[in-house]
Short mmCIF file of C-alpha atoms in Angstrom, two decimals:
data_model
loop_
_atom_site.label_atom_id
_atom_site.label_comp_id
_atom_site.label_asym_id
_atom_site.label_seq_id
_atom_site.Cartn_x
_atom_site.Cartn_y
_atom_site.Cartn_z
CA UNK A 1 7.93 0.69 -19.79
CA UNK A 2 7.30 1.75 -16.18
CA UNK A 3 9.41 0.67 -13.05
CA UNK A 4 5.87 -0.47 -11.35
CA UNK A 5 2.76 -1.49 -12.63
CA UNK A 6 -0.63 -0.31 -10.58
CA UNK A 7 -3.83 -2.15 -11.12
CA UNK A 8 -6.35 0.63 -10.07
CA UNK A 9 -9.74 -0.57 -10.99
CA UNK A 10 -11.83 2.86 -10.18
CA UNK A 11 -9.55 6.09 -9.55
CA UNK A 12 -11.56 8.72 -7.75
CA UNK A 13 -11.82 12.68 -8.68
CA UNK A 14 -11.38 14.33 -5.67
CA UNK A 15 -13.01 18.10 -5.02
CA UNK A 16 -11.50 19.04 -1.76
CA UNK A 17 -12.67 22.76 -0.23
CA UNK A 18 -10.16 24.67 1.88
CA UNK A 19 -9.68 28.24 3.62
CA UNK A 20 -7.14 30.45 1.98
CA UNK A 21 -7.51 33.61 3.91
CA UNK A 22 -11.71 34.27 3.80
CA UNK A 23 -11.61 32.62 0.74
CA UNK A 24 -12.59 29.48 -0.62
CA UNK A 25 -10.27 27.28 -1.78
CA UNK A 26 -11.11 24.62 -4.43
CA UNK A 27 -8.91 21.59 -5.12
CA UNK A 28 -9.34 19.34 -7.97
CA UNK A 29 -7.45 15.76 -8.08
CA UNK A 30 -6.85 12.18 -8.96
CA UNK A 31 -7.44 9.80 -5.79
CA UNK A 32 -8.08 6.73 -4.23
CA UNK A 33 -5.44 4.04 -3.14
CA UNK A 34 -3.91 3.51 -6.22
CA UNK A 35 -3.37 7.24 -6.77
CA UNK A 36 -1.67 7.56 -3.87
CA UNK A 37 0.63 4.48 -4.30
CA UNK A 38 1.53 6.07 -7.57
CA UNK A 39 1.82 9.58 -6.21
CA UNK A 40 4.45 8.35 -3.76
CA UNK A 41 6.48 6.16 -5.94
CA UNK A 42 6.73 9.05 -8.54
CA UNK A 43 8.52 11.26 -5.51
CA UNK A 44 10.74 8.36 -4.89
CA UNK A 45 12.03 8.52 -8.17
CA UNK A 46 10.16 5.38 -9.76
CA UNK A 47 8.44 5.35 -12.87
CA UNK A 48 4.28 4.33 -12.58
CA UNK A 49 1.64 3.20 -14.83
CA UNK A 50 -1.90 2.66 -13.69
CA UNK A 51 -4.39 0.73 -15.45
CA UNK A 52 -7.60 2.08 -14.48
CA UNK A 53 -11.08 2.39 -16.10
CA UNK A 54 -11.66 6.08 -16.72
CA UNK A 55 -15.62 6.47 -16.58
CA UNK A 56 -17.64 9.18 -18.09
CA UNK A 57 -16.84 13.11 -17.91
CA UNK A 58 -14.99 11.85 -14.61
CA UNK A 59 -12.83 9.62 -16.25
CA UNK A 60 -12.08 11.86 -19.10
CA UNK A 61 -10.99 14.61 -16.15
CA UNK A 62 -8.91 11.99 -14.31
CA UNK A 63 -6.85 11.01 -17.53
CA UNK A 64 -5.71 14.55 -17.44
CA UNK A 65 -4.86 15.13 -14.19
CA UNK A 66 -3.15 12.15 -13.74
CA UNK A 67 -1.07 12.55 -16.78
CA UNK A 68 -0.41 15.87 -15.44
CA UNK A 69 1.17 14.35 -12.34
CA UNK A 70 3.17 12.16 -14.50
CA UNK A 71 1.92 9.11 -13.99
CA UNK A 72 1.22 6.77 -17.27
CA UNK A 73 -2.40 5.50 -18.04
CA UNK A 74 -3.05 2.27 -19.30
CA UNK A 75 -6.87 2.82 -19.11
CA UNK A 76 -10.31 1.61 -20.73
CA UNK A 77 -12.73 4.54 -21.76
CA UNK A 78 -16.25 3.47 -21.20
CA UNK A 79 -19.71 5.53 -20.80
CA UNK A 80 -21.31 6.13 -17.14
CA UNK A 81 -20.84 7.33 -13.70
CA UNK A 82 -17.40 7.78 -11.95
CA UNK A 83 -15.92 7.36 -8.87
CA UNK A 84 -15.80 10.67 -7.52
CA UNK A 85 -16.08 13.04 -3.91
CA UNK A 86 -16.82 16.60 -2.44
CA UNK A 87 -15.00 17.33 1.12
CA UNK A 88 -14.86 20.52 3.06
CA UNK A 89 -11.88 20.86 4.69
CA UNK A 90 -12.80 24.94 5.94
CA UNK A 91 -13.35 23.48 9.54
CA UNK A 92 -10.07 21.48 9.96
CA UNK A 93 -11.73 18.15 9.35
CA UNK A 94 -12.97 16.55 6.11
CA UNK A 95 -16.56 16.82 6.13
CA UNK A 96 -18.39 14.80 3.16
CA UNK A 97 -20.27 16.76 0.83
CA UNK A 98 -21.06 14.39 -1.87
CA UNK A 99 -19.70 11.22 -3.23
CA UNK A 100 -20.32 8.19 -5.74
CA UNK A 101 -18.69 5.18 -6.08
CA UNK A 102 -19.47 5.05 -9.40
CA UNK A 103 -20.91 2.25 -11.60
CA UNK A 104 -19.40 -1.01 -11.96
CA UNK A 105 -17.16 -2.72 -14.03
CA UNK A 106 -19.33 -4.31 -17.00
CA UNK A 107 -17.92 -8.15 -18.19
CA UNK A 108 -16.28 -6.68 -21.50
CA UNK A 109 -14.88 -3.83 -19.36
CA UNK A 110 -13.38 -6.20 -17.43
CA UNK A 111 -12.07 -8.41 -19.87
CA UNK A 112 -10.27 -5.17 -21.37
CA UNK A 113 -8.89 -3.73 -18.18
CA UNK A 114 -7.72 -7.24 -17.25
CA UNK A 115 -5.55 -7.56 -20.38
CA UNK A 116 -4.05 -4.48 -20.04
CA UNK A 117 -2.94 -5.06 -16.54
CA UNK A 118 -1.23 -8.70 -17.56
CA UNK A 119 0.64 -6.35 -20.60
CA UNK A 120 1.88 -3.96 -18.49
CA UNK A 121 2.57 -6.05 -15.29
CA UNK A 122 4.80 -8.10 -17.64
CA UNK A 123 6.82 -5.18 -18.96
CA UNK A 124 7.47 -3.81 -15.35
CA UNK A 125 8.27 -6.92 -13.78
CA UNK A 126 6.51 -5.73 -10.31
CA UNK A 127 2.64 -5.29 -10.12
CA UNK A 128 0.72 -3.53 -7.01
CA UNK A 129 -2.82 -4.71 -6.62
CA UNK A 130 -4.81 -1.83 -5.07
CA UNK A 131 -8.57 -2.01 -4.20
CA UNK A 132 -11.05 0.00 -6.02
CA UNK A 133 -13.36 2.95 -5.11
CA UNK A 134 -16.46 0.53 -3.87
CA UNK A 135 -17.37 -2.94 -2.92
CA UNK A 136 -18.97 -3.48 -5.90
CA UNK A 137 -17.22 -2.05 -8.88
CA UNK A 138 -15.57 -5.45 -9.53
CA UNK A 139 -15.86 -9.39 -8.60
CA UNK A 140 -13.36 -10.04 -5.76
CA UNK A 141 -12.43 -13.46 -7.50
CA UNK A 142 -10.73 -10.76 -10.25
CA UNK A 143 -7.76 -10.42 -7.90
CA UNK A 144 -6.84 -14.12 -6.93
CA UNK A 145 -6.76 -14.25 -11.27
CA UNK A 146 -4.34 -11.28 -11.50
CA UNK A 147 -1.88 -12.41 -8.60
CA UNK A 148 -1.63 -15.82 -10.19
CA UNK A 149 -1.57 -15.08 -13.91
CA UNK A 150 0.94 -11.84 -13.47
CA UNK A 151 3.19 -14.43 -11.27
CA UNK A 152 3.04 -17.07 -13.61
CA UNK A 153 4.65 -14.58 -15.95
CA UNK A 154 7.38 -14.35 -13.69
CA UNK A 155 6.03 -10.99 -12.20
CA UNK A 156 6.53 -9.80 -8.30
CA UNK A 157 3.21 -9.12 -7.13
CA UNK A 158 2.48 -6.96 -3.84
CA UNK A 159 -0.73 -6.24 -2.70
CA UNK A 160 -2.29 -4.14 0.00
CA UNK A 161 -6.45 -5.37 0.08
CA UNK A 162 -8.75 -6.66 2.89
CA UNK A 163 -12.02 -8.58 3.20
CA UNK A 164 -12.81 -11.03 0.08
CA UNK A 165 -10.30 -8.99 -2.06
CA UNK A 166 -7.42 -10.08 0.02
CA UNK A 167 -8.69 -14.16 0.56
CA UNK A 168 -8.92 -14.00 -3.48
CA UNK A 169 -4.99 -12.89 -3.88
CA UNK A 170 -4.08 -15.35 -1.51
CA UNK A 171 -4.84 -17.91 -3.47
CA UNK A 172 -3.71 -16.71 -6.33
CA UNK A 173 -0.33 -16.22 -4.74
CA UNK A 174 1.70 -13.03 -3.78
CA UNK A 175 4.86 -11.71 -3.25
CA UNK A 176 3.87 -9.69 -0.46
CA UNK A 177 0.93 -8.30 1.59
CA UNK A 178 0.42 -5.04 3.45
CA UNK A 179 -2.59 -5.28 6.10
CA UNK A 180 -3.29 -3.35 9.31
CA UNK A 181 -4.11 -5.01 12.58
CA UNK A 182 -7.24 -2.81 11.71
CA UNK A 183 -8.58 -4.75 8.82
CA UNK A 184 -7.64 -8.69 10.52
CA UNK A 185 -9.42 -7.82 12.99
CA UNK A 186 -12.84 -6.82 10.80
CA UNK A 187 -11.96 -9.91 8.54
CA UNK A 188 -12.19 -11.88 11.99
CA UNK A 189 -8.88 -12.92 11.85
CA UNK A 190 -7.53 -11.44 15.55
CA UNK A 191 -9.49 -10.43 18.27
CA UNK A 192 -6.83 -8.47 19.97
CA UNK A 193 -4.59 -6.12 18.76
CA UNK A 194 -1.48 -7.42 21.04
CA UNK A 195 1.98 -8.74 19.45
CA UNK A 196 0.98 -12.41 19.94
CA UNK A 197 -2.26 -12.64 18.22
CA UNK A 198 -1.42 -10.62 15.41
CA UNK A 199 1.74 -12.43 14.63
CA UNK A 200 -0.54 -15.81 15.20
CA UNK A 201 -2.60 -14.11 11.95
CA UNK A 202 0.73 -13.40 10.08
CA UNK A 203 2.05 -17.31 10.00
CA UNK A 204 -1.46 -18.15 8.98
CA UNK A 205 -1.52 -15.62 6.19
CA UNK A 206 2.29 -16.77 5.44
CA UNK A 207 1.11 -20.24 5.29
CA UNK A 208 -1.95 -19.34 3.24
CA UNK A 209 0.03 -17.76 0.01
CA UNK A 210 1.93 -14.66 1.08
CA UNK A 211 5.58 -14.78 1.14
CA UNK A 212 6.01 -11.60 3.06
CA UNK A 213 3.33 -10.18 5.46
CA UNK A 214 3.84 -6.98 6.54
CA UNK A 215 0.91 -5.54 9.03
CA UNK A 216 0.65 -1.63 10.20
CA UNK A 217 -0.70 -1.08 13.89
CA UNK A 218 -1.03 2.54 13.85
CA UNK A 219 1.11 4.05 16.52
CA UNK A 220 2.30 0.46 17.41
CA UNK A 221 5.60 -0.56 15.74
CA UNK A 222 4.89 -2.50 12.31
CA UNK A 223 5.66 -6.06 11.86
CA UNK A 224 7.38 -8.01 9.15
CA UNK A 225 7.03 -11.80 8.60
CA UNK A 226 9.08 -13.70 5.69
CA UNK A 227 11.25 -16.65 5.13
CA UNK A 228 13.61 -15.65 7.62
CA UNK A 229 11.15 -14.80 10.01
CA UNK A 230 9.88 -11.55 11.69
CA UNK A 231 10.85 -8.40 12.11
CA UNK A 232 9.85 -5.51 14.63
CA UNK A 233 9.96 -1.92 12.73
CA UNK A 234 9.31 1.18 14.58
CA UNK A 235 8.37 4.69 12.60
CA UNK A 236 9.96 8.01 13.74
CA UNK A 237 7.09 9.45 15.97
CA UNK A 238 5.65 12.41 13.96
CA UNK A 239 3.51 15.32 14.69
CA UNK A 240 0.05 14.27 12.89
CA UNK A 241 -1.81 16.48 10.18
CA UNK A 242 -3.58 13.64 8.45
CA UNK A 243 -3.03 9.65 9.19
CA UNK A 244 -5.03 9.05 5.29
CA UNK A 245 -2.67 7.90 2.88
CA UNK A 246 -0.20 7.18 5.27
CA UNK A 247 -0.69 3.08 4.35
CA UNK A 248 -0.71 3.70 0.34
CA UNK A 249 2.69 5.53 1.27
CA UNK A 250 3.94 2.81 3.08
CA UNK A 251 3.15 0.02 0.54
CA UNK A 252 4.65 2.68 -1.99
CA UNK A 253 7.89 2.94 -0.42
CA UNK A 254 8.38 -1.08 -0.45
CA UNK A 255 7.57 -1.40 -4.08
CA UNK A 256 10.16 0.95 -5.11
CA UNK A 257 12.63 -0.39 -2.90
CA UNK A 258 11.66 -3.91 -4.47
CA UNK A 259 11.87 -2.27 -7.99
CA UNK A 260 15.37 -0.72 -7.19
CA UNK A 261 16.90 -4.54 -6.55
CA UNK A 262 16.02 -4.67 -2.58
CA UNK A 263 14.57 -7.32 -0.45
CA UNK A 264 10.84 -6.77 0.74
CA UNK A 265 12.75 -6.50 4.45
CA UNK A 266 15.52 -3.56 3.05
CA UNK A 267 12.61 -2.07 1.35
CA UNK A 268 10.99 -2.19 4.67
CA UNK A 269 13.30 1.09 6.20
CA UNK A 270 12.06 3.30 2.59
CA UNK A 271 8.17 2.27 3.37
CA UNK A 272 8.09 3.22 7.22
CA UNK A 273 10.26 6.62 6.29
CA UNK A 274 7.65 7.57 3.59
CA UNK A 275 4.47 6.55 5.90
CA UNK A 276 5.89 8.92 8.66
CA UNK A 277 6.23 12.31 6.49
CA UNK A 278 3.20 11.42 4.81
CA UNK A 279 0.72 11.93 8.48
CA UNK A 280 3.03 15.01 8.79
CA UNK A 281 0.84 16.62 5.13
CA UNK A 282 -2.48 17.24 4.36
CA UNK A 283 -1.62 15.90 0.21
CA UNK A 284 -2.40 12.07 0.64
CA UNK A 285 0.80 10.36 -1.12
CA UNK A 286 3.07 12.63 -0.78
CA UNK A 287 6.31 13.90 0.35
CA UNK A 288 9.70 15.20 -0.14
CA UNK A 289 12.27 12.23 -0.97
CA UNK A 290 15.04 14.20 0.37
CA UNK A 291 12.84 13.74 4.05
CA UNK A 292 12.04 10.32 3.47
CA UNK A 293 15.52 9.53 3.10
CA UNK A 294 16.60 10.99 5.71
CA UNK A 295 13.89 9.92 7.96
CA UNK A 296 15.25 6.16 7.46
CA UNK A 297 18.08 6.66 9.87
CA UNK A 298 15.37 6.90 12.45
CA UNK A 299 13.38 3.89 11.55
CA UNK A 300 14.38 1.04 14.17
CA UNK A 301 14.56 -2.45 13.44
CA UNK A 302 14.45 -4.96 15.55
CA UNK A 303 14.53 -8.96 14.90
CA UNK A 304 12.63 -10.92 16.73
CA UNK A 305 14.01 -13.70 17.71
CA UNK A 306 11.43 -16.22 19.98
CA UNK A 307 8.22 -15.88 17.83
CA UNK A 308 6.28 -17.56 20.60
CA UNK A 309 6.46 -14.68 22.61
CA UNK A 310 6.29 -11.29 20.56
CA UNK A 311 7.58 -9.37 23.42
CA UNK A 312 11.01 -10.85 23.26
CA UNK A 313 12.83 -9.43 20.44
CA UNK A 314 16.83 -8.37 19.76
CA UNK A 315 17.34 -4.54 19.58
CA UNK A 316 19.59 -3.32 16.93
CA UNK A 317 22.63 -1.47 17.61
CA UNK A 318 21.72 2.05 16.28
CA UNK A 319 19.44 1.76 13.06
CA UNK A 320 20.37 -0.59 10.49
CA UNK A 321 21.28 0.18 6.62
CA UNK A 322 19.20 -1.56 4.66
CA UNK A 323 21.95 -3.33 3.08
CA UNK A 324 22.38 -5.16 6.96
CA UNK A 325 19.05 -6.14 7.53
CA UNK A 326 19.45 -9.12 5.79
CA UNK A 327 22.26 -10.43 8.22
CA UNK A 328 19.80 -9.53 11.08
CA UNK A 329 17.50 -12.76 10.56
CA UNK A 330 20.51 -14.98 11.62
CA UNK A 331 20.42 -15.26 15.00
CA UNK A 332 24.01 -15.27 16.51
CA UNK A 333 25.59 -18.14 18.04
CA UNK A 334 24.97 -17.22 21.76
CA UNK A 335 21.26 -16.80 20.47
CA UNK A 336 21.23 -19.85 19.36
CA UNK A 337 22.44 -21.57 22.48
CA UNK A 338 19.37 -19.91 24.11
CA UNK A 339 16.78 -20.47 22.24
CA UNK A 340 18.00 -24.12 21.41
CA UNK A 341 17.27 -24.63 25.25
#
């Protein structure tokens, strides 16, 4: 039995080309966002199964290399095309070469993979719900039945989806729900990036199924919405190799905090440390836990206190231990006084 559960629907083989002196380079590995997720986890010391479908020659190279990595495979085997991609990296930029998204998930498929993923999101106890390699490799409906079946069996389920993927967990119910300011604003749900509006988007998304929100806005400090209410997080500013994967490792971080007995705010300092050494390598999921954990003493937190105006928040003296942050949502009795006014 793993610490976390991934549901992975369509991991990609990745074929990346880089320079090593006038030499090609040729890289073979297992991607895509559930990959990654897993990737990360495994360097912060938790324990990972992903149930995937493993398609074709691709899928029978993936099992390998992903078993390799030590993560555990809880896949279907079926017959056809694969998610899979070509980049050349030579020029110091990924340029596309080739890709497939790879065929779709037949009903019976499915069906199989679906059962798996209930098994093994019941042993673990916490389930991430990752997206799959195309739009149309699965029905979107597939993830409102996982959140609420997996919850009903008394699993914690965190998701980080977008677009018709992430209105179908909501219903279903989660635990919580990674999103970029990015992705509400293509699903038409901000039309500005500011503090306000995207906090406006968080109660709705609170009120619509999500316990915890947590939204990424790139260089922007990240914001956290639960019961208590919200919370300002800033990263460690980095020097940038790559920003891909930087999300996955995020999302990664909070699951194993969750997994090792923390709240989804504790967790919170863990995520933002692993996102930040992550844009720092050109391996997507990755990164040295030693770094991570010391990058957490530089992760700010910040409550906020007045939610109707996102600019007014309560700095925290020095950075918090995770172990505080929980005291932080109480405002203090001179707060109080104020914002009773």
């Amino acid at each position: 039995m793993s610490d976390v559960t991934i549901f992975a629907p369509s991991p990609t083989l990745t074929i990346t080309v880089e320079e090593h002196g006038e030499q090609p380079d040729i890289h073979l590995h297992p991607g895509g966002q559930g990959v990654w997720q897993a990737r990360m986890l495994l360097r912060l010391g938790t324990s990972v199964t992903l149930c995937c479908a493993l398609t074709g020659e691709i899928g029978r190279m993936l099992r390998h290399l992903l078993q390799d990595e030590g993560i555990a495979v809880a896949g279907i085997e079926r017959e056809g095309s694969g998610s899979a991609y070509v980049h050349d990296r030579r020029g110091g930029h990924r340029d596309v070469v080739a890709a497939t998204e790879g065929d779709p998930l037949a009903r019976h498929d499915l069906d199989e993979l679906y059962g798996v993923t209930i098994r093994e999101g019941l042993r673990s106890r916490l389930v991430i719900l990752s997206g799959p390699a195309g739009e149309e490799a699965l029905p979107s409906d597939t993830y409102r039945r996982l959140a609420a079946d997996l919850r009903e069996g008394g699993a914690t389920v965190v998701v980080d989806l977008a677009g018709d993927r992430l209105d179908a967990a909501l219903e279903g119910g989660v635990d919580v729900l990674k999103v970029s300011d990015e992705e509400l604003t293509a699903a038409g749900l901000i039309e500005d990036p500011s503090p306000s509006a995207v906090m406006a988007a968080m109660r709705r998304l609170h009120r619509s199924g999500a316990a915890t929100v947590i939204v990424s806005r790139s260089a922007e400090p990240l914001l956290l919405l639960d019961g208590q209410g919200f919370l300002q997080v800033e990263s460690p500013r980095m020097a940038v190799t790559d920003t891909n994967g930087a999300g996955d490792s995020l999302t990664a971080g909070v699951a194993a905090g969750i997994a090792g007995g923390e709240t989804a705010r504790e967790a919170i300092v863990t995520g933002v440390a692993a996102g930040a050494l992550n844009v720092t390598r050109h391996g997507l999921g990755t990164g040295d836990p030693d770094a991570i954990a010391e990058l957490r003493a530089a992760v700010n937190v910040r409550v906020i206190v007045d939610d109707t105006a996102a600019e007014v928040a309560q700095p925290v003296t020095g950075h918090v231990s995770p172990g505080g942050l929980a005291a932080l949502a109480q405002p203090d009795d001179a707060t109080r006084k104020e914002t009773d006014r």
